C-alpha cells in the first residue's frame, strides 16, 4: 500500500484482506513509502503466493514520485519470478506500465459505483464496481482486455496477472481511511470532493454486496493464477 501510517494502511486494504484470508493466504501489508519502505518491509516477491498492489493518490506515470521507481522495480521482480499480481487502480496502472502499457491522465475521471462491459464475467462481472480515479491505463502488449467503460479500460489479464481500474476493496473502513489521507495531503479535486458525502452513504448501503463481489473476484483471480501455473507445468 502507499501510506506511511501502518495502522491506516491495514484499513486501506479493506475487504481484500478477508477475501484473501478466506482463500488460505496470510496477508502481509507492506508500504512503498515512509521509513519502512516496500523494499525492506516485504519479502522477496518470488517467495509470495501472490502480490496485490493497492491504490494511491500518486500518478503511476509521474517519475518525480520518490518511491515510484523502487516500487516498479519490485513489481518487475514479481512478474519475472512468476508471482501472480493483482493490481488495483494505481496498482493496475503500475502493472500495466511494467508490462509495457501506457498510463496517462484521463480526460474525465470516474467516481462512484459503475457497471462495466465485460468479456469475462467469470473473472470480472459487470458490477457495479466502485470507481475513484482520474488516470487510466492501456492494455499492455500481449495482454487481454477483460472489461471497460466508455471512459477507460477497467480490467486486463496478462498471463496470471490481473489489473483492474476500480476498487474491489472498498468498504466503509477503507473509505474512512481515504478521507484521513485527504486531511493530510489535501482534498480531492472539487468535482470529486462534492460527491464524497453521497459516496460515503452509498458505500455503507452497498457494503454487503461489495464485500461479496470482492471475495468472488479474489477467488477467480487465484483460481486463474493456479490454472496458469498448471498449464505452464
CSV table of C-alpha atoms in Angstrom, one decimal:
chain,number,residue,atom,x,y,z
A,1,UNK,CA,0.0,0.0,0.0
A,2,UNK,CA,1.0,3.6,-0.2
A,3,UNK,CA,0.7,5.2,3.3
A,4,UNK,CA,3.4,5.7,5.9
A,5,UNK,CA,0.9,5.1,8.7
A,6,UNK,CA,0.9,1.4,9.2
A,7,UNK,CA,-2.4,1.3,11.1
A,8,UNK,CA,-4.2,3.2,8.4
A,9,UNK,CA,-2.6,1.0,5.8
A,10,UNK,CA,-4.2,-2.0,7.3
A,11,UNK,CA,-7.6,-0.4,6.9
A,12,UNK,CA,-6.9,0.7,3.3
A,13,UNK,CA,-6.8,-2.9,2.1
A,14,UNK,CA,-10.5,-3.1,3.1
A,15,UNK,CA,-12.4,-6.2,2.1
A,16,UNK,CA,-9.4,-7.6,0.2
A,17,UNK,CA,-7.9,-8.9,3.5
A,18,UNK,CA,-10.8,-11.2,4.5
A,19,UNK,CA,-11.2,-12.3,0.8
A,20,UNK,CA,-7.5,-13.3,0.6
A,21,UNK,CA,-7.6,-15.0,4.0
A,22,UNK,CA,-10.7,-17.0,3.0
A,23,UNK,CA,-8.6,-18.5,0.3
A,24,UNK,CA,-6.0,-19.6,2.8
A,25,UNK,CA,-3.5,-16.8,2.3
A,26,UNK,CA,-1.6,-15.0,5.1
A,27,UNK,CA,-1.8,-11.3,4.4
A,28,UNK,CA,1.3,-9.2,4.9
A,29,UNK,CA,0.7,-5.4,4.5
A,30,UNK,CA,3.8,-3.5,3.4
A,31,UNK,CA,4.3,0.1,2.3
A,32,UNK,CA,6.1,1.7,-0.5
A,33,UNK,CA,6.5,5.0,1.4
A,34,UNK,CA,8.0,6.3,4.6
A,35,UNK,CA,10.8,5.0,6.8
A,36,UNK,CA,9.8,1.3,6.4
A,37,UNK,CA,9.8,1.1,2.7
A,38,UNK,CA,8.5,-1.6,0.4
A,39,UNK,CA,11.9,-2.9,-0.3
A,40,UNK,CA,12.5,-3.6,3.4
A,41,UNK,CA,9.0,-4.5,4.6
A,42,UNK,CA,8.1,-7.2,2.1
A,43,UNK,CA,9.8,-10.5,1.4
A,44,UNK,CA,11.4,-11.4,-1.9
A,45,UNK,CA,8.5,-11.3,-4.4
A,46,UNK,CA,9.5,-14.7,-5.7
A,47,UNK,CA,8.5,-16.3,-2.3
A,48,UNK,CA,5.0,-14.9,-2.4
A,49,UNK,CA,1.9,-16.8,-3.5
A,50,UNK,CA,0.5,-13.6,-4.8
A,51,UNK,CA,1.2,-9.8,-4.7
A,52,UNK,CA,-1.6,-7.3,-4.5
A,53,UNK,CA,-0.7,-3.6,-5.3
A,54,UNK,CA,-3.2,-1.1,-4.0
A,55,UNK,CA,-4.3,2.4,-4.9
A,56,UNK,CA,-2.5,5.7,-4.4
A,57,UNK,CA,-3.1,9.4,-4.7
A,58,UNK,CA,0.1,9.5,-6.8
A,59,UNK,CA,0.2,9.0,-10.6
A,60,UNK,CA,1.9,5.9,-11.9
A,61,UNK,CA,3.4,7.9,-14.8
A,62,UNK,CA,5.0,10.6,-12.5
A,63,UNK,CA,8.7,9.7,-12.2
A,64,UNK,CA,9.2,12.6,-9.7
A,65,UNK,CA,7.3,10.5,-7.1
A,66,UNK,CA,10.3,9.5,-4.9
A,67,UNK,CA,9.3,5.9,-4.2
A,68,UNK,CA,7.8,5.0,-7.6
A,69,UNK,CA,11.0,3.7,-9.2
A,70,UNK,CA,11.6,1.2,-6.3
A,71,UNK,CA,8.0,0.0,-6.5
A,72,UNK,CA,8.1,-0.5,-10.2
A,73,UNK,CA,11.4,-2.5,-9.8
A,74,UNK,CA,9.8,-4.6,-7.1
A,75,UNK,CA,6.8,-5.2,-9.3
A,76,UNK,CA,9.0,-6.2,-12.2
A,77,UNK,CA,10.8,-8.7,-10.0
A,78,UNK,CA,7.4,-10.2,-9.0
A,79,UNK,CA,6.5,-10.5,-12.7
A,80,UNK,CA,9.8,-12.0,-13.6
A,81,UNK,CA,9.5,-14.5,-10.8
A,82,UNK,CA,6.1,-15.7,-12.0
A,83,UNK,CA,4.3,-14.4,-8.9
A,84,UNK,CA,0.7,-13.6,-9.8
A,85,UNK,CA,0.0,-9.9,-9.4
A,86,UNK,CA,-3.4,-8.3,-8.7
A,87,UNK,CA,-3.1,-4.5,-9.4
A,88,UNK,CA,-5.9,-2.3,-8.0
A,89,UNK,CA,-6.4,1.2,-9.5
A,90,UNK,CA,-2.9,2.7,-9.2
A,91,UNK,CA,-1.7,-0.8,-8.8
A,92,UNK,CA,-3.3,-1.8,-12.1
A,93,UNK,CA,-1.7,1.2,-13.7
A,94,UNK,CA,1.7,0.3,-12.3
A,95,UNK,CA,1.2,-3.2,-13.5
A,96,UNK,CA,0.3,-2.0,-17.0
A,97,UNK,CA,3.4,0.2,-17.1
A,98,UNK,CA,5.7,-2.5,-16.0
A,99,UNK,CA,4.3,-4.8,-18.7
A,100,UNK,CA,4.8,-2.1,-21.4
A,101,UNK,CA,1.4,-0.3,-21.3
A,102,UNK,CA,0.8,3.4,-21.1
A,103,UNK,CA,-0.6,5.3,-18.1
A,104,UNK,CA,-1.9,8.8,-18.5
A,105,UNK,CA,-4.3,11.3,-17.1
A,106,UNK,CA,-7.9,10.6,-18.2
A,107,UNK,CA,-9.9,13.3,-20.0
A,108,UNK,CA,-12.7,12.7,-17.5
A,109,UNK,CA,-12.4,10.8,-14.2
A,110,UNK,CA,-14.8,8.2,-12.9
A,111,UNK,CA,-16.3,8.3,-9.3
A,112,UNK,CA,-18.9,6.1,-7.8
A,113,UNK,CA,-20.4,2.7,-8.4
A,114,UNK,CA,-20.5,1.9,-12.1
A,115,UNK,CA,-21.3,-1.1,-14.3
A,116,UNK,CA,-18.7,-2.3,-16.8
A,117,UNK,CA,-18.8,-4.0,-20.1
A,118,UNK,CA,-17.1,-7.4,-19.6
A,119,UNK,CA,-15.7,-10.0,-21.9
A,120,UNK,CA,-15.2,-12.5,-19.0
A,121,UNK,CA,-17.9,-12.3,-16.3
A,122,UNK,CA,-16.5,-15.3,-14.5
A,123,UNK,CA,-13.5,-13.1,-13.6
A,124,UNK,CA,-14.9,-9.6,-13.7
A,125,UNK,CA,-18.7,-9.5,-13.5
A,126,UNK,CA,-20.5,-6.4,-14.9
A,127,UNK,CA,-20.6,-4.8,-11.5
A,128,UNK,CA,-21.4,-2.4,-10.1
A,129,UNK,CA,-17.8,-1.7,-9.1
A,130,UNK,CA,-16.6,1.4,-7.2
A,131,UNK,CA,-14.5,3.9,-9.2
A,132,UNK,CA,-12.4,6.7,-7.9
A,133,UNK,CA,-9.7,7.7,-10.3
A,134,UNK,CA,-8.5,10.5,-12.7
A,135,UNK,CA,-5.9,8.4,-14.5
A,136,UNK,CA,-6.2,5.5,-16.8
A,137,UNK,CA,-4.1,2.7,-18.3
A,138,UNK,CA,-3.9,0.8,-21.6
A,139,UNK,CA,-3.8,-2.9,-22.0
A,140,UNK,CA,-0.1,-3.8,-22.2
A,141,UNK,CA,1.2,-5.6,-25.4
A,142,UNK,CA,0.3,-9.3,-25.1
A,143,UNK,CA,-2.4,-8.6,-22.5
A,144,UNK,CA,-6.1,-9.2,-23.0
A,145,UNK,CA,-8.8,-6.6,-22.2
A,146,UNK,CA,-11.4,-8.0,-19.9
A,147,UNK,CA,-13.6,-5.0,-19.0
A,148,UNK,CA,-14.2,-1.4,-19.9
A,149,UNK,CA,-16.5,1.6,-19.6
A,150,UNK,CA,-16.9,4.2,-22.3
A,151,UNK,CA,-14.2,6.3,-20.5
A,152,UNK,CA,-11.5,3.8,-19.6
A,153,UNK,CA,-10.2,0.2,-19.7
A,154,UNK,CA,-11.3,-1.4,-16.4
A,155,UNK,CA,-9.5,-4.7,-16.4
A,156,UNK,CA,-6.9,-6.7,-18.3
A,157,UNK,CA,-5.2,-10.0,-17.9
A,158,UNK,CA,-1.6,-10.8,-18.8
A,159,UNK,CA,-0.7,-14.4,-18.1
A,160,UNK,CA,-1.5,-15.0,-14.4
A,161,UNK,CA,-1.7,-11.2,-13.7
A,162,UNK,CA,-4.8,-9.1,-13.5
A,163,UNK,CA,-5.0,-5.3,-13.4
A,164,UNK,CA,-8.3,-3.5,-12.5
A,165,UNK,CA,-9.1,0.2,-12.6
A,166,UNK,CA,-11.9,0.0,-10.0
A,167,UNK,CA,-11.6,-0.6,-6.2
A,168,UNK,CA,-13.0,-4.0,-5.3
A,169,UNK,CA,-11.7,-3.5,-1.7
A,170,UNK,CA,-14.0,-0.6,-0.9
A,171,UNK,CA,-15.9,-0.7,2.4
A,172,UNK,CA,-16.7,1.9,5.0
A,173,UNK,CA,-13.5,1.5,6.8
A,174,UNK,CA,-11.3,1.8,3.7
A,175,UNK,CA,-13.2,4.9,2.6
A,176,UNK,CA,-12.8,6.5,6.0
A,177,UNK,CA,-9.0,5.8,5.8
A,178,UNK,CA,-9.0,7.5,2.4
A,179,UNK,CA,-10.7,10.6,4.0
A,180,UNK,CA,-8.0,10.6,6.6
A,181,UNK,CA,-5.3,10.7,4.0
A,182,UNK,CA,-7.0,13.6,2.3
A,183,UNK,CA,-6.8,15.5,5.6
A,184,UNK,CA,-3.0,15.2,5.3
A,185,UNK,CA,-2.4,15.6,1.6
A,186,UNK,CA,-5.2,17.9,0.6
A,187,UNK,CA,-8.7,17.2,-0.7
A,188,UNK,CA,-9.5,15.5,-4.0
A,189,UNK,CA,-10.5,17.7,-7.0
A,190,UNK,CA,-13.6,19.8,-6.4
A,191,UNK,CA,-15.7,17.8,-8.8
A,192,UNK,CA,-14.8,14.6,-6.9
A,193,UNK,CA,-14.9,16.2,-3.4
A,194,UNK,CA,-18.5,17.3,-3.9
A,195,UNK,CA,-19.5,13.6,-4.3
A,196,UNK,CA,-17.9,12.4,-1.1
A,197,UNK,CA,-20.9,12.6,1.3
A,198,UNK,CA,-23.1,10.7,-1.1
A,199,UNK,CA,-20.4,8.2,-1.9
A,200,UNK,CA,-19.9,7.6,1.8
A,201,UNK,CA,-23.6,6.8,2.3
A,202,UNK,CA,-23.7,4.6,-0.8
A,203,UNK,CA,-20.6,2.6,0.2
A,204,UNK,CA,-22.2,1.9,3.6
A,205,UNK,CA,-25.5,0.8,2.0
A,206,UNK,CA,-23.8,-1.4,-0.6
A,207,UNK,CA,-21.2,-2.9,1.8
A,208,UNK,CA,-22.6,-6.5,1.9
A,209,UNK,CA,-22.8,-6.8,-1.9
A,210,UNK,CA,-19.4,-5.0,-2.4
A,211,UNK,CA,-17.7,-7.3,0.0
A,212,UNK,CA,-19.2,-10.4,-1.7
A,213,UNK,CA,-18.1,-9.1,-5.1
A,214,UNK,CA,-14.5,-8.6,-3.8
A,215,UNK,CA,-14.5,-12.1,-2.5
A,216,UNK,CA,-15.6,-13.6,-5.8
A,217,UNK,CA,-13.0,-11.5,-7.7
A,218,UNK,CA,-10.2,-12.7,-5.5
A,219,UNK,CA,-11.4,-16.3,-5.7
A,220,UNK,CA,-11.5,-16.1,-9.5
A,221,UNK,CA,-8.1,-14.4,-9.7
A,222,UNK,CA,-6.4,-17.0,-7.6
A,223,UNK,CA,-8.1,-19.9,-9.5
A,224,UNK,CA,-7.0,-18.4,-12.8
A,225,UNK,CA,-3.5,-18.0,-11.5
A,226,UNK,CA,-3.4,-21.6,-10.4
A,227,UNK,CA,-4.7,-22.8,-13.8
A,228,UNK,CA,-2.0,-20.8,-15.5
A,229,UNK,CA,0.6,-22.5,-13.3
A,230,UNK,CA,-0.7,-25.9,-14.2
A,231,UNK,CA,-0.7,-25.0,-17.9
A,232,UNK,CA,2.9,-24.0,-17.7
A,233,UNK,CA,3.9,-27.1,-15.8
